[in-house]
Amino acid sequence: RRFIFHEKDGIAPLWLRRGASGWRLDVADELPMDFLRELRAAAKGTRQDALVLGEVWEDASNKITYGVPRSYCLGDTLDSVMNYPLREGVISFLTHQSGAGQLARLIRHQREVYPAPFLYAMMNLLGSHDRARIINVLSGCAWDDLPREKRAALRLTQEQYLMGTERFLLGLKILCALPGAPTLYYGDETGLQGSADPYNRAPFPWGREDTRLQEAVKALLQQRKNTPLLQTGFAEVSTPDDDTLLIRRFVENGRDALDKPAENGEVIVRITRRQPKT
């Protein structure tokens, strides 16, 4: 602990002083809670805006680890976690395994159990280094049931690829409309394919990018960046039907969800998985 936390030469403060923005902790729920508290104190003591982000796959407000209840959203351990429950909910919705109502319930649940500073710092992701490429997953071609050596040369058909990329853009649209930080795994925006580890970690495809997909991703992220309501506005979700999710972001009375001054307004984002009629 001295090696990691010491204020003069500990690893955690040292790299923050050298310019790191914070620490992302692999399997944070395998670490003792007092260790996480010391790490947070060391990070914040060095740089007040340093991020302490943890990998926690389940509900971070109420998790049992080694028989002990733990909560990571109380302001004494982590600032944020990787939002795998939301990822699973979005994938399930886009692949027609569940309906819009189930996804809306998940979104409401997280709003209920997470304090606003934690919810609005959530690392909302679709792609991950621990899972097959999101385009494969959304096209139904993760090939998890095949032996590793048989997965190396597999590639999506054009039809599968188009399905995967269309669903990926819908998923990213959901992330950009919700509280939290929409996050890209490198290469997903270029159409990079691959089954589970190690084929999801291929080199970036320089010169072979899907520029159509890149531009669509860029447009979604630019809209998010340029719309304060999508960043810190209050959020409500509704489901006109089982294929459609409406996300309403708004500010009333001049204060946003973090109780900061903000301009009143409203944005409604509509996501439907229903195919347009031809």
Coordinates of C-alpha atoms in Angstrom, one line a residue:
R1 CA 0.0 0.0 0.0
R2 CA 2.9 2.4 0.6
F3 CA 4.2 1.5 -2.9
I4 CA 0.8 2.5 -4.4
F5 CA -0.5 5.3 -2.1
H6 CA 2.5 7.2 -0.7
E7 CA 1.9 10.9 -1.4
K8 CA 5.5 11.5 -2.6
D9 CA 6.5 8.5 -4.6
G10 CA 3.5 6.2 -4.6
I11 CA 2.3 4.9 -8.0
A12 CA -1.2 6.4 -7.8
P13 CA -0.1 10.0 -7.1
L14 CA 3.0 9.8 -9.3
W15 CA 1.2 9.2 -12.6
L16 CA -1.5 11.7 -11.8
R17 CA 1.2 14.4 -11.3
R18 CA 2.7 13.3 -14.6
G19 CA -0.6 14.0 -16.4
A20 CA -2.8 10.9 -16.1
S21 CA -6.5 11.8 -15.7
G22 CA -7.3 9.0 -13.2
W23 CA -7.3 5.3 -12.6
R24 CA -9.4 2.5 -14.1
L25 CA -9.4 -0.5 -11.8
D26 CA -9.7 -4.0 -13.3
V27 CA -12.1 -6.2 -11.4
A28 CA -12.5 -3.5 -8.7
D29 CA -14.9 -5.8 -6.8
E30 CA -12.0 -8.2 -6.1
L31 CA -10.3 -5.4 -4.1
P32 CA -11.0 -4.8 -0.4
M33 CA -13.2 -1.8 0.3
D34 CA -10.6 -0.1 2.6
F35 CA -8.1 -0.5 -0.3
L36 CA -10.5 1.4 -2.6
R37 CA -11.0 4.1 0.0
E38 CA -7.2 4.6 0.3
L39 CA -6.8 4.7 -3.4
R40 CA -9.5 7.3 -3.8
A41 CA -8.0 9.4 -1.0
A42 CA -4.5 9.2 -2.7
A43 CA -6.0 10.1 -6.1
K44 CA -8.1 13.0 -4.9
G45 CA -5.4 14.3 -2.6
T46 CA -3.1 14.6 -5.6
R47 CA -5.6 15.9 -8.1
Q48 CA -9.1 16.8 -7.1
D49 CA -10.7 16.0 -10.5
A50 CA -8.9 12.6 -10.8
L51 CA -11.3 9.9 -11.9
V52 CA -11.5 6.6 -10.0
L53 CA -13.3 4.1 -12.3
G54 CA -14.0 0.5 -11.5
E55 CA -14.9 -2.6 -13.4
V56 CA -18.0 -3.9 -11.7
W57 CA -20.3 -6.0 -13.8
E58 CA -23.4 -6.0 -11.7
D59 CA -25.5 -3.4 -9.9
A60 CA -22.8 -1.3 -8.2
S61 CA -25.2 0.0 -5.6
N62 CA -25.9 -3.4 -4.0
K63 CA -23.4 -6.2 -4.7
I64 CA -22.5 -9.2 -2.7
T65 CA -18.8 -10.1 -2.9
Y66 CA -17.4 -13.0 -0.8
G67 CA -20.6 -12.9 1.2
V68 CA -20.3 -9.2 2.1
P69 CA -22.7 -6.6 0.8
R70 CA -20.9 -3.7 -1.0
S71 CA -22.0 -0.4 -2.5
Y72 CA -19.6 1.6 -4.7
C73 CA -21.7 4.7 -5.3
L74 CA -21.6 6.4 -1.9
G75 CA -18.7 8.7 -2.7
D76 CA -16.1 7.0 -0.6
T77 CA -14.7 4.5 -3.2
L78 CA -15.5 4.8 -6.9
D79 CA -16.6 7.8 -9.0
S80 CA -18.0 5.5 -11.7
V81 CA -18.2 2.0 -13.0
M82 CA -18.4 0.3 -16.4
N83 CA -22.1 0.0 -17.1
Y84 CA -22.4 -3.6 -18.2
P85 CA -26.0 -4.0 -17.1
L86 CA -27.0 -1.2 -19.5
R87 CA -24.9 -2.8 -22.2
E88 CA -26.7 -6.1 -21.7
G89 CA -30.1 -4.4 -21.7
V90 CA -29.4 -2.5 -24.9
I91 CA -28.1 -5.6 -26.7
S92 CA -31.1 -7.6 -25.6
F93 CA -33.5 -4.9 -26.9
L94 CA -31.7 -4.5 -30.2
T95 CA -31.5 -8.2 -30.9
H96 CA -35.3 -8.7 -30.0
Q97 CA -34.6 -10.8 -26.9
S98 CA -36.5 -8.3 -24.8
G99 CA -38.8 -5.4 -25.3
A100 CA -38.5 -1.7 -24.8
G101 CA -40.4 -2.0 -21.5
Q102 CA -37.6 -4.1 -20.0
L103 CA -34.9 -1.7 -21.1
A104 CA -36.9 1.3 -19.7
R105 CA -37.2 -0.5 -16.3
L106 CA -33.5 -1.0 -16.2
I107 CA -32.8 2.7 -17.0
R108 CA -35.3 3.7 -14.3
H109 CA -33.8 1.3 -11.8
Q110 CA -30.3 2.8 -12.3
R111 CA -31.8 6.3 -11.9
E112 CA -33.4 5.2 -8.6
V113 CA -30.4 3.5 -7.0
Y114 CA -27.5 5.7 -8.1
P115 CA -26.9 9.2 -6.8
A116 CA -26.9 11.8 -9.6
P117 CA -23.1 12.4 -9.6
F118 CA -22.5 8.7 -9.9
L119 CA -25.2 8.1 -12.6
Y120 CA -24.0 11.0 -14.7
A121 CA -20.4 9.7 -14.6
M122 CA -21.3 6.1 -15.6
M123 CA -19.1 4.6 -18.3
N124 CA -21.8 3.6 -20.8
L125 CA -20.4 1.2 -23.3
L126 CA -21.3 -1.3 -26.0
G127 CA -18.0 -2.7 -27.1
S128 CA -15.4 -4.0 -24.6
H129 CA -12.0 -5.8 -24.6
D130 CA -13.7 -8.6 -22.6
R131 CA -16.4 -9.4 -25.2
A132 CA -16.7 -10.2 -28.9
R133 CA -16.8 -7.1 -31.1
I134 CA -20.2 -5.4 -30.7
I135 CA -21.0 -5.6 -34.4
N136 CA -20.6 -9.4 -34.2
V137 CA -22.7 -9.6 -31.1
L138 CA -25.5 -7.4 -32.6
S139 CA -25.5 -9.5 -35.8
G140 CA -25.9 -12.7 -33.8
C141 CA -22.4 -13.9 -34.9
A142 CA -20.3 -13.8 -31.8
W143 CA -19.4 -17.5 -32.4
D144 CA -18.9 -18.1 -28.7
D145 CA -19.8 -21.8 -29.1
L146 CA -17.0 -22.5 -31.6
P147 CA -13.5 -23.7 -30.7
R148 CA -10.9 -20.8 -30.6
E149 CA -8.9 -22.1 -33.6
K150 CA -12.1 -22.1 -35.8
R151 CA -13.0 -18.5 -35.0
A152 CA -9.9 -16.9 -36.3
A153 CA -10.8 -16.7 -40.0
L154 CA -14.5 -16.1 -39.7
R155 CA -16.0 -12.9 -41.1
L156 CA -19.5 -11.5 -41.3
T157 CA -21.4 -11.6 -44.6
Q158 CA -22.4 -8.3 -46.0
E159 CA -25.9 -8.8 -44.8
Q160 CA -24.7 -9.7 -41.3
Y161 CA -22.4 -6.7 -41.3
L162 CA -25.1 -4.3 -42.3
M163 CA -27.4 -5.6 -39.6
G164 CA -24.7 -5.3 -37.0
T165 CA -23.7 -1.8 -37.9
E166 CA -27.3 -0.5 -38.1
R167 CA -28.0 -1.9 -34.6
F168 CA -24.7 -0.5 -33.3
L169 CA -25.7 3.0 -34.4
L170 CA -29.1 2.6 -32.7
G171 CA -27.3 1.4 -29.5
L172 CA -24.9 4.4 -29.6
K173 CA -27.9 6.7 -30.1
I174 CA -29.3 5.3 -26.9
L175 CA -26.1 5.9 -25.0
C176 CA -25.8 9.4 -26.3
A177 CA -29.3 10.2 -25.1
L178 CA -28.8 8.8 -21.6
P179 CA -27.1 10.2 -18.5
G180 CA -23.5 9.0 -18.3
A181 CA -20.4 9.0 -20.6
P182 CA -21.0 7.3 -23.9
T183 CA -17.8 5.3 -24.6
L184 CA -16.3 3.7 -27.7
Y185 CA -14.1 0.7 -27.8
Y186 CA -11.4 1.5 -30.4
G187 CA -12.2 0.3 -33.8
D188 CA -16.0 -0.2 -33.3
E189 CA -16.5 3.1 -35.1
T190 CA -14.6 1.7 -38.2
G191 CA -16.5 -1.6 -38.4
L192 CA -13.9 -3.8 -36.8
Q193 CA -15.0 -7.4 -36.5
G194 CA -14.0 -10.2 -34.3
S195 CA -15.2 -12.9 -31.9
A196 CA -14.1 -13.1 -28.3
D197 CA -10.6 -12.7 -26.9
P198 CA -8.1 -12.5 -28.6
Y199 CA -9.9 -11.8 -31.9
N200 CA -11.7 -8.7 -30.4
R201 CA -8.3 -7.0 -30.0
A202 CA -7.1 -6.8 -33.6
P203 CA -5.0 -3.8 -34.7
F204 CA -6.8 -0.6 -35.7
P205 CA -7.7 -1.0 -39.5
W206 CA -5.8 2.0 -40.8
G207 CA -6.7 2.7 -44.4
R208 CA -9.6 0.1 -44.3
E209 CA -12.1 2.0 -42.2
D210 CA -15.8 2.0 -42.9
T211 CA -16.0 5.8 -43.5
R212 CA -19.8 5.7 -43.7
L213 CA -20.0 4.3 -40.2
Q214 CA -17.3 6.6 -38.9
E215 CA -19.2 9.7 -40.1
A216 CA -22.5 8.4 -38.6
V217 CA -20.7 7.8 -35.2
K218 CA -19.1 11.2 -35.4
A219 CA -22.4 12.9 -36.0
L220 CA -24.0 11.2 -32.9
L221 CA -21.1 12.1 -30.7
Q222 CA -20.9 15.7 -32.0
Q223 CA -24.6 16.1 -31.3
R224 CA -24.1 14.9 -27.8
K225 CA -21.1 17.2 -27.3
N226 CA -23.0 20.2 -28.6
T227 CA -26.2 19.7 -26.6
P228 CA -26.0 20.5 -22.9
L229 CA -29.4 19.0 -22.3
L230 CA -28.0 15.6 -23.4
Q231 CA -25.2 15.9 -20.9
T232 CA -26.7 17.1 -17.6
G233 CA -30.4 17.4 -18.2
F234 CA -32.9 15.3 -16.2
A235 CA -33.9 12.1 -17.9
E236 CA -37.3 10.3 -18.3
V237 CA -38.0 7.3 -20.4
S238 CA -41.2 6.0 -21.9
T239 CA -42.3 3.2 -24.3
P240 CA -45.1 4.0 -26.8
D241 CA -44.8 0.3 -27.9
D242 CA -42.5 -2.6 -27.3
D243 CA -40.2 -1.6 -30.2
T244 CA -39.8 2.0 -29.3
L245 CA -38.0 3.9 -26.6
L246 CA -38.4 7.6 -26.0
I247 CA -35.8 9.4 -23.9
R248 CA -36.7 12.9 -22.7
R249 CA -33.9 15.1 -21.5
F250 CA -35.0 18.4 -20.0
V251 CA -34.1 21.3 -17.6
E252 CA -36.7 23.2 -15.7
N253 CA -36.5 26.1 -13.2
G254 CA -32.9 26.9 -14.4
R255 CA -31.2 23.9 -12.7
D256 CA -29.9 20.7 -14.2
A257 CA -29.8 17.2 -12.7
L258 CA -26.6 18.1 -10.9
D259 CA -28.2 21.2 -9.4
K260 CA -26.0 23.5 -11.6
P261 CA -27.4 26.6 -13.4
A262 CA -28.7 25.6 -16.8
E263 CA -30.9 26.9 -19.6
N264 CA -34.4 25.5 -19.6
G265 CA -35.3 23.3 -22.5
E266 CA -36.3 19.9 -23.8
V267 CA -34.9 17.3 -26.2
I268 CA -36.7 14.0 -27.0
V269 CA -34.8 11.2 -28.6
R270 CA -36.8 8.4 -30.3
I271 CA -35.2 5.0 -30.8
T272 CA -37.1 2.2 -32.6
R273 CA -35.9 -1.2 -33.7
R274 CA -38.8 -1.6 -36.1
Q275 CA -37.6 -1.9 -39.7
P276 CA -39.0 0.9 -42.0
K277 CA -41.6 -0.3 -44.5
T278 CA -40.3 -0.5 -48.1

